[in-house]
mmCIF file with all atom_site columns, C-alpha atoms in Angstrom:
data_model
loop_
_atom_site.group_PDB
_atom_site.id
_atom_site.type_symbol
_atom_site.label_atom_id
_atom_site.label_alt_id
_atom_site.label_comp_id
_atom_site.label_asym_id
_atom_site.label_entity_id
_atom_site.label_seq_id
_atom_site.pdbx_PDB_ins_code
_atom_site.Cartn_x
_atom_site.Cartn_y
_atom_site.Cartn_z
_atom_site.occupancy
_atom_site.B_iso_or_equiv
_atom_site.pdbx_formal_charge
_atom_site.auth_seq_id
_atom_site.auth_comp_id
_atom_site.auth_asym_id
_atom_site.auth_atom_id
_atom_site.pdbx_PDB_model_num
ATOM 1   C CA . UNK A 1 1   ? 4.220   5.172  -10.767 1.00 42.00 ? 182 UNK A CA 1
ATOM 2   C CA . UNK A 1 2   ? 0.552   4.141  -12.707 1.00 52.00 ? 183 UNK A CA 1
ATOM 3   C CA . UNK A 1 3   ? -1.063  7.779  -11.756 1.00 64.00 ? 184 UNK A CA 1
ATOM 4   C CA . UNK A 1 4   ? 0.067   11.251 -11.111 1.00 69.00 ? 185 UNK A CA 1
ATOM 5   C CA . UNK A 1 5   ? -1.041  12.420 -7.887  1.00 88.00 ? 186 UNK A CA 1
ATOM 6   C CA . UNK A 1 6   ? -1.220  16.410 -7.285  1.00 95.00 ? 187 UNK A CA 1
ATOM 7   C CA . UNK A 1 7   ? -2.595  18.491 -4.192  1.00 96.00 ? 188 UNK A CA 1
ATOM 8   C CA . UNK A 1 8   ? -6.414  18.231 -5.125  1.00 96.00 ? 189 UNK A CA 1
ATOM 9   C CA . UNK A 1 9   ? -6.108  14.351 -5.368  1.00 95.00 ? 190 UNK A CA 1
ATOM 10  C CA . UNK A 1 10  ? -4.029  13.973 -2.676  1.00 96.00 ? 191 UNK A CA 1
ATOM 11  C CA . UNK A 1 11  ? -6.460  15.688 -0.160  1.00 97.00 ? 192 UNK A CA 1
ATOM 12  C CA . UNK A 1 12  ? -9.417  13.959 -1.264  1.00 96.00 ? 193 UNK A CA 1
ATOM 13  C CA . UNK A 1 13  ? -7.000  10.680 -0.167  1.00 96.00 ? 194 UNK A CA 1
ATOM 14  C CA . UNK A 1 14  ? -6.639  12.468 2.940   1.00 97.00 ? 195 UNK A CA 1
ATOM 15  C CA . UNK A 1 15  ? -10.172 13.210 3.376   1.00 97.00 ? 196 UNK A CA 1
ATOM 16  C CA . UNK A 1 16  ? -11.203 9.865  3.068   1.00 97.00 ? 197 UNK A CA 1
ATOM 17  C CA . UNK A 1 17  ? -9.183  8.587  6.249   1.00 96.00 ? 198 UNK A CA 1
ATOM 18  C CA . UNK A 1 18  ? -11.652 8.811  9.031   1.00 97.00 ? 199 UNK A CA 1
ATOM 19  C CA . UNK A 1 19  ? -9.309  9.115  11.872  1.00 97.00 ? 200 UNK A CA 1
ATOM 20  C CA . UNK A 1 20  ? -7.833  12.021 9.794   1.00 97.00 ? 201 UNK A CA 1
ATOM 21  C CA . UNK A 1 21  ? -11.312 13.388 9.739   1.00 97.00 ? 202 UNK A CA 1
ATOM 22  C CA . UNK A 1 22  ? -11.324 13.432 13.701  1.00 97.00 ? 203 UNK A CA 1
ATOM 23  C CA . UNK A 1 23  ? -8.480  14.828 14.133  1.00 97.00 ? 204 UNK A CA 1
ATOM 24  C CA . UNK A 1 24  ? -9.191  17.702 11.711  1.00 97.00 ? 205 UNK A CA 1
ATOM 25  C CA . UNK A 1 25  ? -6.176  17.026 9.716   1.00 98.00 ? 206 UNK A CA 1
ATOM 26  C CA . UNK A 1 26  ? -5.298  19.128 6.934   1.00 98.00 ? 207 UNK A CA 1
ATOM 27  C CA . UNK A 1 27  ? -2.908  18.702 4.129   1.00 98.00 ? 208 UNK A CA 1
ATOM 28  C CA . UNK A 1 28  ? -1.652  22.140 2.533   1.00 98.00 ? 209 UNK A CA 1
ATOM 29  C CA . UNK A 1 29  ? 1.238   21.162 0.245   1.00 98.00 ? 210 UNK A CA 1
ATOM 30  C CA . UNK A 1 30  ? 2.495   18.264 -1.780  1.00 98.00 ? 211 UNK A CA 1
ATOM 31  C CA . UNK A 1 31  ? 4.548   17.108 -4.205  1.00 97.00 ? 212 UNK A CA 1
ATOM 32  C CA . UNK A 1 32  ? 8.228   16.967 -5.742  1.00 96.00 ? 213 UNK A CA 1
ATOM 33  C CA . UNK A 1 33  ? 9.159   14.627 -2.760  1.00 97.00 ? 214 UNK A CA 1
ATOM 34  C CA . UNK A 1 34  ? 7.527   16.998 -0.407  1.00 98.00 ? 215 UNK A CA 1
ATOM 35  C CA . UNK A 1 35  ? 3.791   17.231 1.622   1.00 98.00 ? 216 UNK A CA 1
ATOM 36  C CA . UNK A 1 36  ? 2.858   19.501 4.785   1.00 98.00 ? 217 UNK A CA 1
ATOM 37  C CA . UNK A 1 37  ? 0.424   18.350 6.886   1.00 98.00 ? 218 UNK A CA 1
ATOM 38  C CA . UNK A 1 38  ? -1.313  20.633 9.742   1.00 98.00 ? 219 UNK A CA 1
ATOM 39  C CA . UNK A 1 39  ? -3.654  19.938 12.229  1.00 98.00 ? 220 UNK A CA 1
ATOM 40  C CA . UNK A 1 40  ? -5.066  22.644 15.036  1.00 98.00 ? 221 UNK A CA 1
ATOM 41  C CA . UNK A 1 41  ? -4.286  21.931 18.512  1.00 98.00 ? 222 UNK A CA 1
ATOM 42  C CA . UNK A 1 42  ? -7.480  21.646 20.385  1.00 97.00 ? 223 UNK A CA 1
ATOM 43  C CA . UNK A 1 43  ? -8.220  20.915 24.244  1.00 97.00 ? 224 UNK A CA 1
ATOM 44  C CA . UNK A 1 44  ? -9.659  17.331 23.475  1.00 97.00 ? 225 UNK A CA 1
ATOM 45  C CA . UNK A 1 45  ? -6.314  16.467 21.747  1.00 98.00 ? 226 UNK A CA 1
ATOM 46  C CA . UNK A 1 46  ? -4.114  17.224 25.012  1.00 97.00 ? 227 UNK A CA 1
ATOM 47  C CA . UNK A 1 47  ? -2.176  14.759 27.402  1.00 96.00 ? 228 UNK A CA 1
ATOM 48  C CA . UNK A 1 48  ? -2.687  15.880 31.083  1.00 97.00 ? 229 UNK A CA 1
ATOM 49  C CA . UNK A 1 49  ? -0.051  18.224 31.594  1.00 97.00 ? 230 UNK A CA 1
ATOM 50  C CA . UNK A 1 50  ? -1.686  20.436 28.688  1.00 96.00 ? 231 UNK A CA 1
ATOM 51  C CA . UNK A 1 51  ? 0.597   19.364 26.038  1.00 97.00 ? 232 UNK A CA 1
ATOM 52  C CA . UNK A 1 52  ? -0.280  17.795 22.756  1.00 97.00 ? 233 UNK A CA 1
ATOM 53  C CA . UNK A 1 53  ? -0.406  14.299 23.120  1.00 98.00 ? 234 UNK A CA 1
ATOM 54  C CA . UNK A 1 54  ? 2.644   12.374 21.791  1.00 97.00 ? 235 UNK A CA 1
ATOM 55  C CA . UNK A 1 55  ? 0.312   9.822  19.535  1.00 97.00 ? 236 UNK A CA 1
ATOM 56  C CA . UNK A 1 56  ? -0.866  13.237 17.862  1.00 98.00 ? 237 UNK A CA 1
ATOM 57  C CA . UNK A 1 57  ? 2.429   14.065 16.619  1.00 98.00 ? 238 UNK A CA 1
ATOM 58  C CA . UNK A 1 58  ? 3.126   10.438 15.735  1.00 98.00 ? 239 UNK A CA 1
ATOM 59  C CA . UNK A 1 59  ? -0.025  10.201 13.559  1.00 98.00 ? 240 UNK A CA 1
ATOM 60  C CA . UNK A 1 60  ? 1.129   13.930 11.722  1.00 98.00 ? 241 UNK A CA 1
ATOM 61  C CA . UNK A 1 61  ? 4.604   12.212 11.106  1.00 98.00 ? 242 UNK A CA 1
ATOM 62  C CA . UNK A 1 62  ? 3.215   8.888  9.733   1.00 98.00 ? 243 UNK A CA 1
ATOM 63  C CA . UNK A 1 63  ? 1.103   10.458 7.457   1.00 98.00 ? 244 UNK A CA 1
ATOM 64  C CA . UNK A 1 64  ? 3.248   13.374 5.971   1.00 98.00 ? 245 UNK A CA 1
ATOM 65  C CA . UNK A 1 65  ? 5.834   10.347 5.419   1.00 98.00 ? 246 UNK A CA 1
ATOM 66  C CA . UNK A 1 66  ? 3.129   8.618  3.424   1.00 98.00 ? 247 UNK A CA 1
ATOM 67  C CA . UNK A 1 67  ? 2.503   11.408 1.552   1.00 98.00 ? 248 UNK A CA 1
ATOM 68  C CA . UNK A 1 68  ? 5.691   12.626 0.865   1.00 98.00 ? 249 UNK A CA 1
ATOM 69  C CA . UNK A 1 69  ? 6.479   8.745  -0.658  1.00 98.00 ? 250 UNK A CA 1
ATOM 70  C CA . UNK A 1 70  ? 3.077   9.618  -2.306  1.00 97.00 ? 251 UNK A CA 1
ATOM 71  C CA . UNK A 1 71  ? 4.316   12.310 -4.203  1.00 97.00 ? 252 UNK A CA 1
ATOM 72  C CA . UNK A 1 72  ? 7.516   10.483 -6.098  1.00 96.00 ? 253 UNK A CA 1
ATOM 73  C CA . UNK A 1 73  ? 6.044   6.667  -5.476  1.00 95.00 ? 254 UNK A CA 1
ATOM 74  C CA . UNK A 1 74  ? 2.021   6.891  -6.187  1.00 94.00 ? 255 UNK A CA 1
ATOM 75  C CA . UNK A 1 75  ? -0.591  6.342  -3.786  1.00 93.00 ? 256 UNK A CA 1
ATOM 76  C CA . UNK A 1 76  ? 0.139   1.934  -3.289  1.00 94.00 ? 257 UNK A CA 1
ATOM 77  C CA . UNK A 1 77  ? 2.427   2.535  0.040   1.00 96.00 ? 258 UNK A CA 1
ATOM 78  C CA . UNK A 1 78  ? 2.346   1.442  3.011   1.00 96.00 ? 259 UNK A CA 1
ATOM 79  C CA . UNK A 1 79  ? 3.992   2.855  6.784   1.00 97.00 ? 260 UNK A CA 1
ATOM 80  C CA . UNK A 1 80  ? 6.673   0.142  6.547   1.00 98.00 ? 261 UNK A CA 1
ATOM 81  C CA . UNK A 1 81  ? 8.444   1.554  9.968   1.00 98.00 ? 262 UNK A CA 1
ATOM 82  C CA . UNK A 1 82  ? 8.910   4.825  11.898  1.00 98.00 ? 263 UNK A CA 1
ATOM 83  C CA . UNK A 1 83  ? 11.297  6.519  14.475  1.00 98.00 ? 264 UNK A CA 1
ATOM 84  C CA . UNK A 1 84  ? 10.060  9.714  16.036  1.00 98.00 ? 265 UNK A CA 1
ATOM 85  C CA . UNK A 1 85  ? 12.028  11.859 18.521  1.00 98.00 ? 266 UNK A CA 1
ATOM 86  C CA . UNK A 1 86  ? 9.967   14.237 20.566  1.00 98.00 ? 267 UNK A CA 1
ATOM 87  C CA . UNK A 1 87  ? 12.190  17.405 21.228  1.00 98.00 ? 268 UNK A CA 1
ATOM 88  C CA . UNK A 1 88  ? 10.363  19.288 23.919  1.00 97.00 ? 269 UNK A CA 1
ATOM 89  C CA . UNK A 1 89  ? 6.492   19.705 24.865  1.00 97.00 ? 270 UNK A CA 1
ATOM 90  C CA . UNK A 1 90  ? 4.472   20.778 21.554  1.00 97.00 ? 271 UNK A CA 1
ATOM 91  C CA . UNK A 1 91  ? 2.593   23.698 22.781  1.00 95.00 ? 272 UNK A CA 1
ATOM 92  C CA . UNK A 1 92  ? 0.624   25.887 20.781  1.00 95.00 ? 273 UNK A CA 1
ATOM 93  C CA . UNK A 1 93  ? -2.542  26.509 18.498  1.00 97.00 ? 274 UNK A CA 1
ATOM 94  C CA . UNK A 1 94  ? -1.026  24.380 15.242  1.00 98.00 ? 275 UNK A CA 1
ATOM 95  C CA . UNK A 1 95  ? 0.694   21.246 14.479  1.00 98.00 ? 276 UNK A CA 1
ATOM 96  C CA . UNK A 1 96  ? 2.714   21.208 11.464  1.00 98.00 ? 277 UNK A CA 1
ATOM 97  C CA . UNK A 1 97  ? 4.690   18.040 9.918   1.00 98.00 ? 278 UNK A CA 1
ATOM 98  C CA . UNK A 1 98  ? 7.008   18.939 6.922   1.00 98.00 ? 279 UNK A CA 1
ATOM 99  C CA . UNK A 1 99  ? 7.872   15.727 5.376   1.00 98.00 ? 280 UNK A CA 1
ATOM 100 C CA . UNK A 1 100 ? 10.598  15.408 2.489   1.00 98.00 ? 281 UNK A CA 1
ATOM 101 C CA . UNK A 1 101 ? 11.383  12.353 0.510   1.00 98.00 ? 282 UNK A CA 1
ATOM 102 C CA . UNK A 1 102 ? 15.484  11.240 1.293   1.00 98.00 ? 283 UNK A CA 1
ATOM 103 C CA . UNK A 1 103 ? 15.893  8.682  -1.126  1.00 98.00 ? 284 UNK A CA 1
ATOM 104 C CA . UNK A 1 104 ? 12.861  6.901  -3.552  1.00 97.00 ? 285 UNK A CA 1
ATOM 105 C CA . UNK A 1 105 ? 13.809  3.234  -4.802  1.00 96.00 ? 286 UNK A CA 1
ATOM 106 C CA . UNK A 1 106 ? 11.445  1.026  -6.530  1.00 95.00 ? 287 UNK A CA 1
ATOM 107 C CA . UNK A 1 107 ? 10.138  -0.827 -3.227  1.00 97.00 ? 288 UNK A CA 1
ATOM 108 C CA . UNK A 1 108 ? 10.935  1.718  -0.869  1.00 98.00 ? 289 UNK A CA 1
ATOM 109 C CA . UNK A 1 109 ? 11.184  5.443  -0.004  1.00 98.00 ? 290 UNK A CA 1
ATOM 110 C CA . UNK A 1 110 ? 12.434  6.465  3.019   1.00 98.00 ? 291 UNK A CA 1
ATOM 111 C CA . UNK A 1 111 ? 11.495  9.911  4.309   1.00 98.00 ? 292 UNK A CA 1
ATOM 112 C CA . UNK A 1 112 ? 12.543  12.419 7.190   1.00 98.00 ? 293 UNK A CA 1
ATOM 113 C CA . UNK A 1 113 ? 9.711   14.849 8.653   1.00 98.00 ? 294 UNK A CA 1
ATOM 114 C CA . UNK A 1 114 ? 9.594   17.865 10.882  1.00 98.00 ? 295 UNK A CA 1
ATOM 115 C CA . UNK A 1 115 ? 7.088   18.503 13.369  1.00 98.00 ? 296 UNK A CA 1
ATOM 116 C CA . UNK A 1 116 ? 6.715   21.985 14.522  1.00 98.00 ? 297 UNK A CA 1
ATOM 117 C CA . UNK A 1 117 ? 3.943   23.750 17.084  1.00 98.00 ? 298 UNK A CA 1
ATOM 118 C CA . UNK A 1 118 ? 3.039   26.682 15.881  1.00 97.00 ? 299 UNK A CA 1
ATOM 119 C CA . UNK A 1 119 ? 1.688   29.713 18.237  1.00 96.00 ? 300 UNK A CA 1
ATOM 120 C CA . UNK A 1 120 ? -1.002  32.634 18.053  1.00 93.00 ? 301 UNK A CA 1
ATOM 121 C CA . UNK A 1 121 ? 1.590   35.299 16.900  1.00 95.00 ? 302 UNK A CA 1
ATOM 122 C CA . UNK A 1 122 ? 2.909   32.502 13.865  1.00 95.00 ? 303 UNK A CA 1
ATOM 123 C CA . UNK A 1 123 ? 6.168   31.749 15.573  1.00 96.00 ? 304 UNK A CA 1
ATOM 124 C CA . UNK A 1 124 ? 7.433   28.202 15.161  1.00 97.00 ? 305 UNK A CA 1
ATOM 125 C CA . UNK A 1 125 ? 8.928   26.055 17.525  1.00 98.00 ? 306 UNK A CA 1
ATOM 126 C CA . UNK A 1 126 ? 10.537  22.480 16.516  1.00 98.00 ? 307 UNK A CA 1
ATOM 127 C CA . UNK A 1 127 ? 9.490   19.924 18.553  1.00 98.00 ? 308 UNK A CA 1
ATOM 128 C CA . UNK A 1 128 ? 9.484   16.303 17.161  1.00 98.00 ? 309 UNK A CA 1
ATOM 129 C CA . UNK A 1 129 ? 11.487  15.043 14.186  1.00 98.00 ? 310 UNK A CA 1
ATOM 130 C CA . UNK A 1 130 ? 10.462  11.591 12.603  1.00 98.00 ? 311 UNK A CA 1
ATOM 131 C CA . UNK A 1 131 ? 12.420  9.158  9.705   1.00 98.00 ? 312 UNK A CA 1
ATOM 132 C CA . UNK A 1 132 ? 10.067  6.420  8.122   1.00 98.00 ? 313 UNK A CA 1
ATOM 133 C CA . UNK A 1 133 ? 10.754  4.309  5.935   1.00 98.00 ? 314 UNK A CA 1
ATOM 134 C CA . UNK A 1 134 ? 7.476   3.656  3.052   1.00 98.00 ? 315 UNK A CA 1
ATOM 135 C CA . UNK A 1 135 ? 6.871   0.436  1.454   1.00 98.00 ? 316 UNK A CA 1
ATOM 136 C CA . UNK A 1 136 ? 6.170   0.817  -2.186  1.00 97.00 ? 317 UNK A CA 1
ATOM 137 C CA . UNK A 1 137 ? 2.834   -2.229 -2.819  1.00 94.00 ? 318 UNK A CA 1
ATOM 138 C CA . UNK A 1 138 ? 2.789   -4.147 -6.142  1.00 86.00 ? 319 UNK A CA 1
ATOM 139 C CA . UNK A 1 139 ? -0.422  -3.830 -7.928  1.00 75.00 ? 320 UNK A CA 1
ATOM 140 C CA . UNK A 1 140 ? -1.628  -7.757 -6.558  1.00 64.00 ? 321 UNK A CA 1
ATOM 141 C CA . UNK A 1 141 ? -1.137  -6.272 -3.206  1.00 64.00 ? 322 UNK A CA 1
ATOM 142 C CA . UNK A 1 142 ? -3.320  -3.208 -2.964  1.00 56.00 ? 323 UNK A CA 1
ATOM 143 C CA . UNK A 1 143 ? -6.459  -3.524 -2.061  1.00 58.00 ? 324 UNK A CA 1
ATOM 144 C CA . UNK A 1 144 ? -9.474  -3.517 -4.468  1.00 49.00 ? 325 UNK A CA 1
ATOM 145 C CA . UNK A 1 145 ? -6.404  -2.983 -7.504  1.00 42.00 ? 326 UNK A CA 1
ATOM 146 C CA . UNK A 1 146 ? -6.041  0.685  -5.611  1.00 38.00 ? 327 UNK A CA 1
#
């Protein structure tokens, strides 16, 4: 790994993802093979039964994978692949994916997350679990030497 990432640097990384700036995305821990990411459940971000949309929960799980990688691996990864299995309808006012880091090799780290609602009163309820797998880039491969 050719820098140390910690929370502060790891947000502004965050921050500078657009679609992670629409979707209000926030990320409130990382590191030691770890990162939480939460993001509040709004109307605009429903399906049409009410729910959270599915592609909501599988952006939260792709990106606390990355960052979990992030916080053993550095910041050159890449979303190699992803499984996510939705559990039941994600219902509340926040969206929270705990990702942990399973095993870190030198080109990949593969990663499980947790994706939980969670409601007004602070209960959580699990309702999507993920497992990605995070492609470690040479140097020649990142973009502008990133």
């Amino acid at each position: 790994m050719d820098e140390i990432l910690d929370l502060s640097v790891a947000q502004k990384m965050l921050a500078a993802q657009p679609f992670s700036n629409l979707l209000g995305a926030r990320l409130t821990a990382f590191g030691e093979g770890a990162a939480t990411l939460e993001v509040d459940i709004r109307d605009d971000l429903r399906q049409q039964h009410g729910f959270l949309h599915g592609g909501v929960l599988g952006y939260a799980a792709d990106n606390a994978l990355t960052f979990a990688a992030g916080s053993v691996a550095g910041a050159r990864l890449l979303t190699a692949g992803f499984t996510i299995d939705y559990l039941r309808p994600a219902a509340g006012t926040l969206l929270r994916a705990e990702a942990r880091v399973v095993r870190a090799g030198r080109t990949r780290v593969v990663c499980r997350c947790d994706l939980s609602t969670v409601d007004g009163e602070g209960a959580a309820t699990l309702c999507a679990v993920a497992q990605g797998t995070i492609a470690v880039m040479a140097a020649a491969e990142a973009p502008n030497g990133c």
